[in-house]
XYZ file of C-alpha atoms in Angstrom:
412
model
C -0.114 -0.046 0.210
C 1.343 3.277 -0.932
C 1.502 6.273 1.668
C -0.191 9.553 1.337
C 3.757 10.802 0.747
C 3.592 8.378 -2.690
C 0.742 11.049 -3.874
C 2.073 14.528 -3.781
C -0.431 17.083 -4.873
C -3.218 14.472 -4.566
C -6.554 15.969 -3.755
C -10.183 14.547 -3.060
C -12.867 16.693 -4.372
C -16.765 15.613 -4.093
C -19.715 16.121 -6.714
C -23.008 17.424 -6.222
C -24.553 14.033 -5.792
C -21.940 13.051 -3.145
C -19.364 11.054 -5.266
C -15.855 11.945 -4.962
C -13.254 12.555 -7.486
C -9.282 12.367 -7.240
C -7.140 14.805 -8.853
C -3.992 16.173 -8.721
C -3.625 20.070 -7.716
C -1.059 22.570 -8.365
C 0.474 24.707 -5.238
C -1.628 27.729 -4.824
C 1.229 30.085 -4.618
C 2.684 28.602 -8.021
C -0.712 29.237 -9.857
C -0.876 32.889 -8.783
C 2.480 32.984 -10.280
C 0.940 31.761 -13.721
C 1.792 27.888 -13.184
C -0.392 25.415 -15.523
C -2.249 23.348 -15.116
C -4.126 23.933 -12.073
C -6.096 20.614 -11.578
C -5.180 17.418 -13.233
C -8.192 14.830 -12.893
C -6.903 11.148 -12.100
C -8.999 8.735 -13.660
C -7.694 5.454 -11.542
C -9.400 3.118 -9.221
C -7.684 3.885 -5.874
C -9.170 0.852 -4.457
C -7.065 -1.368 -7.144
C -3.521 -1.903 -6.292
C -2.113 -1.795 -9.986
C -4.148 1.443 -10.636
C -3.551 3.276 -7.441
C 0.336 2.768 -8.342
C -0.316 4.281 -11.736
C -1.811 7.122 -10.064
C 0.776 7.415 -7.662
C 3.561 7.624 -10.713
C 1.321 10.478 -12.106
C 1.198 12.744 -9.139
C 4.927 12.302 -8.587
C 5.622 13.299 -12.387
C 2.980 16.314 -12.200
C 4.634 17.258 -8.786
C 8.202 17.427 -10.391
C 7.220 19.276 -13.352
C 5.814 22.008 -11.247
C 8.657 22.215 -9.054
C 10.941 22.492 -11.957
C 9.068 25.321 -12.825
C 9.008 26.787 -9.582
C 12.713 26.417 -9.497
C 13.038 28.498 -12.652
C 13.072 25.846 -15.628
C 11.846 27.448 -18.619
C 11.955 26.885 -22.250
C 10.741 27.948 -25.364
C 8.514 25.083 -25.433
C 5.953 25.120 -22.307
C 6.115 22.017 -20.133
C 3.680 19.230 -21.312
C 0.722 19.612 -18.867
C -1.294 16.551 -19.852
C -3.879 18.441 -21.811
C -5.065 17.827 -25.635
C -3.876 21.251 -26.413
C -0.310 20.444 -25.088
C -0.177 17.233 -27.007
C -1.388 19.181 -30.320
C 1.539 21.659 -29.690
C 3.991 18.662 -29.241
C 2.703 16.871 -32.589
C 3.473 20.047 -34.559
C 6.775 21.236 -32.887
C 8.563 17.536 -32.232
C 11.593 17.333 -34.986
C 10.569 13.463 -34.437
C 6.929 13.821 -35.074
C 5.623 12.538 -38.489
C 3.996 16.060 -38.949
C 7.460 17.133 -39.781
C 7.702 14.942 -43.269
C 4.284 15.841 -44.459
C 4.031 17.798 -47.422
C 3.192 21.838 -46.958
C -0.185 21.727 -48.527
C -0.949 18.787 -46.214
C 0.195 20.568 -43.460
C -1.776 23.571 -44.130
C -4.892 21.394 -44.199
C -3.879 19.611 -40.554
C -3.074 22.833 -39.231
C -6.848 23.916 -39.883
C -8.325 20.902 -38.106
C -5.738 20.926 -35.292
C -6.458 24.953 -34.869
C -10.116 23.767 -34.301
C -9.233 20.906 -31.779
C -6.874 23.055 -29.801
C -9.266 26.209 -29.587
C -12.612 23.815 -28.721
C -11.267 21.106 -26.613
C -7.379 22.030 -25.743
C -7.967 22.507 -22.302
C -9.361 18.913 -21.456
C -6.741 16.825 -19.724
C -6.058 13.472 -21.426
C -6.540 11.708 -18.659
C -10.269 12.930 -18.389
C -11.573 12.126 -22.025
C -13.474 9.029 -22.953
C -15.646 7.755 -25.652
C -18.303 10.130 -24.554
C -16.187 12.712 -25.454
C -15.401 11.825 -28.774
C -19.141 11.334 -29.653
C -20.249 14.382 -28.464
C -17.626 16.193 -30.111
C -18.573 14.314 -33.440
C -22.032 15.189 -33.161
C -21.561 18.778 -32.503
C -19.279 19.277 -35.344
C -21.677 17.029 -37.680
C -24.476 19.608 -37.224
C -25.822 21.433 -40.231
C -24.397 24.898 -40.828
C -27.956 26.207 -41.328
C -31.196 24.436 -40.172
C -32.453 21.800 -42.418
C -29.008 21.780 -43.903
C -26.840 18.541 -44.770
C -24.617 17.037 -42.091
C -21.241 18.197 -41.855
C -19.835 14.544 -41.680
C -16.567 15.459 -43.461
C -15.420 18.195 -40.998
C -16.569 15.906 -37.891
C -15.047 12.910 -39.276
C -11.869 14.856 -40.170
C -11.594 16.050 -36.095
C -11.746 11.956 -34.988
C -9.282 11.136 -37.809
C -6.997 13.837 -36.399
C -7.467 12.670 -32.826
C -6.454 9.075 -34.131
C -3.223 10.679 -35.506
C -2.280 12.283 -32.382
C -2.713 9.600 -30.053
C -0.748 7.490 -32.509
C 2.107 9.845 -32.195
C 1.349 10.274 -28.481
C 2.169 6.250 -28.322
C 5.503 6.642 -30.092
C 6.417 9.650 -27.882
C 5.590 7.584 -24.851
C 2.846 10.085 -23.697
C 0.895 8.933 -20.701
C -3.086 8.269 -21.642
C -2.497 8.034 -25.288
C -2.400 4.417 -25.676
C -5.684 4.199 -23.645
C -7.271 6.710 -26.055
C -5.942 5.227 -29.093
C -7.708 1.869 -27.941
C -10.682 3.610 -27.325
C -10.979 5.173 -31.126
C -9.669 1.780 -32.612
C -12.534 0.182 -31.121
C -15.204 2.784 -32.203
C -16.910 3.634 -35.433
C -18.048 7.027 -36.699
C -20.113 7.848 -39.581
C -17.844 8.839 -42.757
C -18.728 11.057 -45.459
C -20.031 9.524 -48.611
C -17.646 9.028 -51.503
C -18.105 11.793 -54.864
C -20.311 10.140 -57.139
C -20.219 12.764 -60.176
C -18.000 13.058 -62.983
C -17.264 15.389 -65.528
C -18.477 13.914 -68.876
C -17.187 14.353 -72.413
C -20.408 16.497 -73.459
C -19.221 18.764 -70.314
C -15.856 19.138 -71.518
C -16.708 20.056 -75.219
C -19.125 22.581 -74.150
C -16.596 24.049 -71.584
C -13.750 24.241 -74.212
C -16.120 25.928 -76.719
C -16.965 28.637 -74.153
C -13.820 29.269 -72.828
C -12.211 29.499 -76.548
C -15.140 31.971 -77.024
C -14.119 33.993 -74.155
C -10.489 33.875 -75.348
C -9.352 31.903 -72.359
C -7.250 29.147 -73.939
C -5.547 28.266 -70.909
C -8.402 27.266 -69.195
C -9.605 25.200 -72.191
C -6.178 23.449 -72.686
C -6.087 22.928 -68.955
C -9.570 21.139 -68.754
C -8.843 19.050 -71.929
C -5.480 17.720 -70.219
C -7.270 16.812 -67.058
C -9.849 14.961 -68.735
C -7.963 13.260 -71.766
C -4.894 12.257 -69.438
C -6.647 11.920 -66.436
C -3.755 14.073 -64.539
C -4.882 15.793 -61.464
C -5.405 19.409 -61.682
C -1.968 20.300 -59.728
C 0.146 18.348 -62.250
C -1.566 20.314 -65.007
C -1.557 24.050 -63.476
C 1.044 23.628 -60.910
C 0.820 24.982 -57.351
C 2.653 27.626 -55.319
C 4.752 26.207 -52.696
C 6.198 28.205 -49.538
C 9.959 29.016 -50.248
C 11.865 28.010 -47.083
C 13.483 30.463 -44.950
C 17.048 31.236 -46.252
C 16.212 29.326 -49.496
C 17.205 30.964 -53.047
C 14.285 32.910 -54.489
C 14.886 31.639 -58.054
C 12.028 30.756 -60.609
C 8.502 32.208 -60.915
C 7.717 33.753 -57.370
C 4.852 35.391 -56.051
C 4.093 36.510 -52.538
C 6.922 34.315 -50.931
C 6.048 31.205 -52.872
C 7.229 29.146 -55.881
C 5.369 27.989 -58.642
C 6.208 24.086 -59.000
C 4.884 20.780 -60.215
C 2.847 22.102 -63.348
C 3.453 21.159 -66.960
C 5.532 23.269 -69.363
C 6.124 23.311 -72.703
C 9.392 21.331 -72.417
C 7.452 18.618 -71.189
C 5.692 18.104 -74.496
C 7.858 16.455 -76.973
C 8.348 17.154 -80.582
C 6.009 13.561 -81.134
C 3.271 15.253 -78.849
C 3.996 13.087 -75.911
C 4.338 13.893 -72.291
C 6.054 11.966 -69.566
C 5.562 13.312 -65.874
C 5.984 12.428 -62.546
C 2.918 13.057 -60.433
C 2.971 15.276 -56.982
C 0.775 12.780 -55.046
C 2.655 9.458 -55.597
C 5.735 10.022 -57.304
C 4.592 7.588 -60.053
C 5.416 8.122 -63.377
C 2.870 8.759 -66.289
C 3.283 8.838 -69.912
C 0.228 10.024 -72.582
C 0.443 10.469 -76.139
C -1.547 13.673 -76.808
C -2.271 12.851 -80.731
C -4.711 10.282 -79.345
C -6.495 13.164 -77.363
C -8.182 15.549 -80.091
C -9.516 18.106 -77.565
C -5.952 18.766 -76.501
C -4.539 19.134 -79.859
C -7.249 21.068 -81.442
C -6.533 23.547 -78.441
C -2.701 23.397 -78.633
C -2.834 24.381 -82.284
C -4.345 27.726 -81.328
C -1.225 28.711 -79.317
C 1.100 30.745 -81.541
C 4.891 29.277 -81.599
C 6.732 32.023 -80.005
C 4.131 31.861 -76.991
C 5.436 27.878 -76.543
C 7.696 28.662 -73.308
C 7.628 28.396 -69.700
C 4.507 27.172 -68.045
C 1.919 25.567 -70.344
C -1.345 26.833 -68.361
C -0.863 30.881 -67.933
C -3.357 33.254 -66.262
C -3.763 35.345 -69.519
C -4.849 38.229 -67.519
C -1.940 38.263 -65.234
C 0.486 36.893 -67.427
C 1.682 34.291 -65.003
C 0.366 31.008 -64.014
C -2.791 30.787 -61.608
C -2.672 32.391 -58.355
C -4.247 30.097 -55.659
C -7.958 29.335 -55.950
C -8.083 31.719 -59.357
C -7.971 28.589 -61.778
C -10.794 27.115 -59.888
C -13.021 30.351 -59.581
C -12.386 31.323 -63.289
C -13.076 27.778 -64.351
C -16.605 27.700 -62.535
C -17.641 31.035 -64.209
C -17.042 29.425 -67.674
C -18.712 26.169 -66.544
C -22.135 27.696 -65.728
C -22.510 29.609 -69.121
C -21.310 26.176 -70.791
C -24.332 24.552 -68.691
C -21.815 22.352 -66.276
C -24.144 21.750 -63.335
C -22.730 23.435 -59.927
C -22.218 20.158 -58.258
C -19.832 19.180 -60.967
C -16.291 20.451 -60.219
C -13.072 20.622 -62.101
C -11.413 18.057 -60.008
C -14.090 15.667 -61.381
C -12.678 15.563 -64.631
C -10.169 12.878 -63.529
C -13.144 10.788 -62.562
C -14.623 11.537 -65.929
C -11.767 10.321 -68.013
C -11.416 7.331 -65.970
C -14.855 6.343 -65.711
C -14.820 7.029 -69.872
C -12.029 4.178 -69.988
C -13.902 2.041 -68.103
C -17.120 2.022 -70.046
C -14.966 1.496 -73.182
C -13.923 -1.577 -71.863
C -10.315 -0.960 -70.364
C -9.214 -3.219 -67.821
C -8.563 -1.973 -64.357
C -4.717 -2.312 -64.018
C -4.505 -0.242 -67.313
C -6.602 2.489 -66.008
C -4.558 2.427 -62.798
C -1.434 2.856 -65.031
C -2.660 5.533 -66.836
C -4.104 7.495 -63.679
C -0.737 7.081 -61.835
C -2.360 5.112 -59.035
C -0.279 2.580 -56.937
C -3.310 0.489 -56.195
C -6.157 -0.778 -58.343
C -8.502 -0.245 -55.225
C -7.850 3.608 -55.737
C -8.635 3.654 -59.239
C -12.153 1.655 -58.557
C -13.247 4.766 -56.787
C -12.940 6.937 -59.306
C -15.151 5.035 -61.729
C -18.480 6.336 -61.631
C -21.642 5.267 -63.111
C -20.359 3.309 -66.026
C -21.900 0.326 -67.853
C -18.812 -0.897 -69.546
C -17.788 -3.787 -67.309
C -21.194 -4.919 -66.781
C -22.039 -5.050 -70.449
C -18.740 -7.007 -71.026
C -19.879 -9.322 -68.216
C -23.148 -9.918 -70.108
C -21.985 -10.529 -73.513
C -19.542 -13.270 -71.908
C -22.458 -14.420 -70.106
C -24.576 -14.696 -73.276
C -21.681 -16.131 -75.349
C -21.166 -18.951 -72.481
C -25.002 -19.838 -72.605
C -24.987 -19.930 -76.444
C -21.614 -22.252 -76.310
C -23.701 -24.679 -73.795
C -26.417 -24.610 -76.123
C -24.783 -25.734 -79.207
C -22.830 -28.439 -76.982
C -26.156 -29.581 -75.731
C -27.263 -30.155 -79.313
C -24.134 -31.697 -80.589
C -24.668 -34.066 -77.834
C -28.149 -35.349 -79.267
């Protein structure tokens, strides 16, 4: 049995219903001096020997951190205080965290979700979190933005997915409570947002290209034709603006501290009208013969020879690659005039091209290679509402029946 000295800072508080709760409390004088956390809930069964020992270890650790703070130990990084907010900050700042190796644009997305988590739940102690908390957070985040609107499942599921990442990191970093919380989430299921079922179809692309050319926006016509015909991702066609690292040379095409990268250039198109490109998401190499892409060829022919230098897709009004979000904004303006429904997006060109290939009878591995996917299961998610494969299966079944019928006739 542990003595009271084994539980420095241990306090017992009584709830309104008469039950008690255990916790660790910081010294009052240090709290007045600015120390946090003031209180950490101890979710342990003090009548169980093993859990009582764990509670004692937690008290000693929290007490040691507080006394180190009182002795003047400070750092640019706040001591870990056992809260979810502290876990978020450590995940973002620890050199050993997987956060450090993710791409800048993925990090930007992560930061948005991490910011929501830290602001809404950051002061909650990890030791005080349970499945009921995660369910409540999910349900609140999933509520429609306006009454009668659609549930925001993508936002809600994104918060839970980020919590899973945080606790997985916490396990590797040997942070208490993270294994327990990861186990809870591993055993729980939360409704995910449905996959997109729409696609940009050939008729959409043809109407869009005609309208874009009518407005003298050759770049938008060419970009859309390339996305549909080659199934390249938007960023692999038009490029993206990558932040320039501190101290790095500001070479290339630079705008507001960002450098244009990854887009197609005229140098990528060979004399034989082929392109070979390393894709940005998977690093896979894809190759396409543009002579077999009539929408691309007819649009390329409209670009004078003296303009065929540098980035392939240029914002004609700015004289440089499209700034972030400008391509999508201008694309939608033309798409509406061309009769493309608002629920069909530019990014759906990839699904449209893959689906057309499936409808034409191309097998899944051929489509996977053309799209630059590493797994056929990924390609299958881009096949939307096609009948090509089912038609082929029906034809094979009919041929099988006919062969069986002839065999029965010959046996008689």
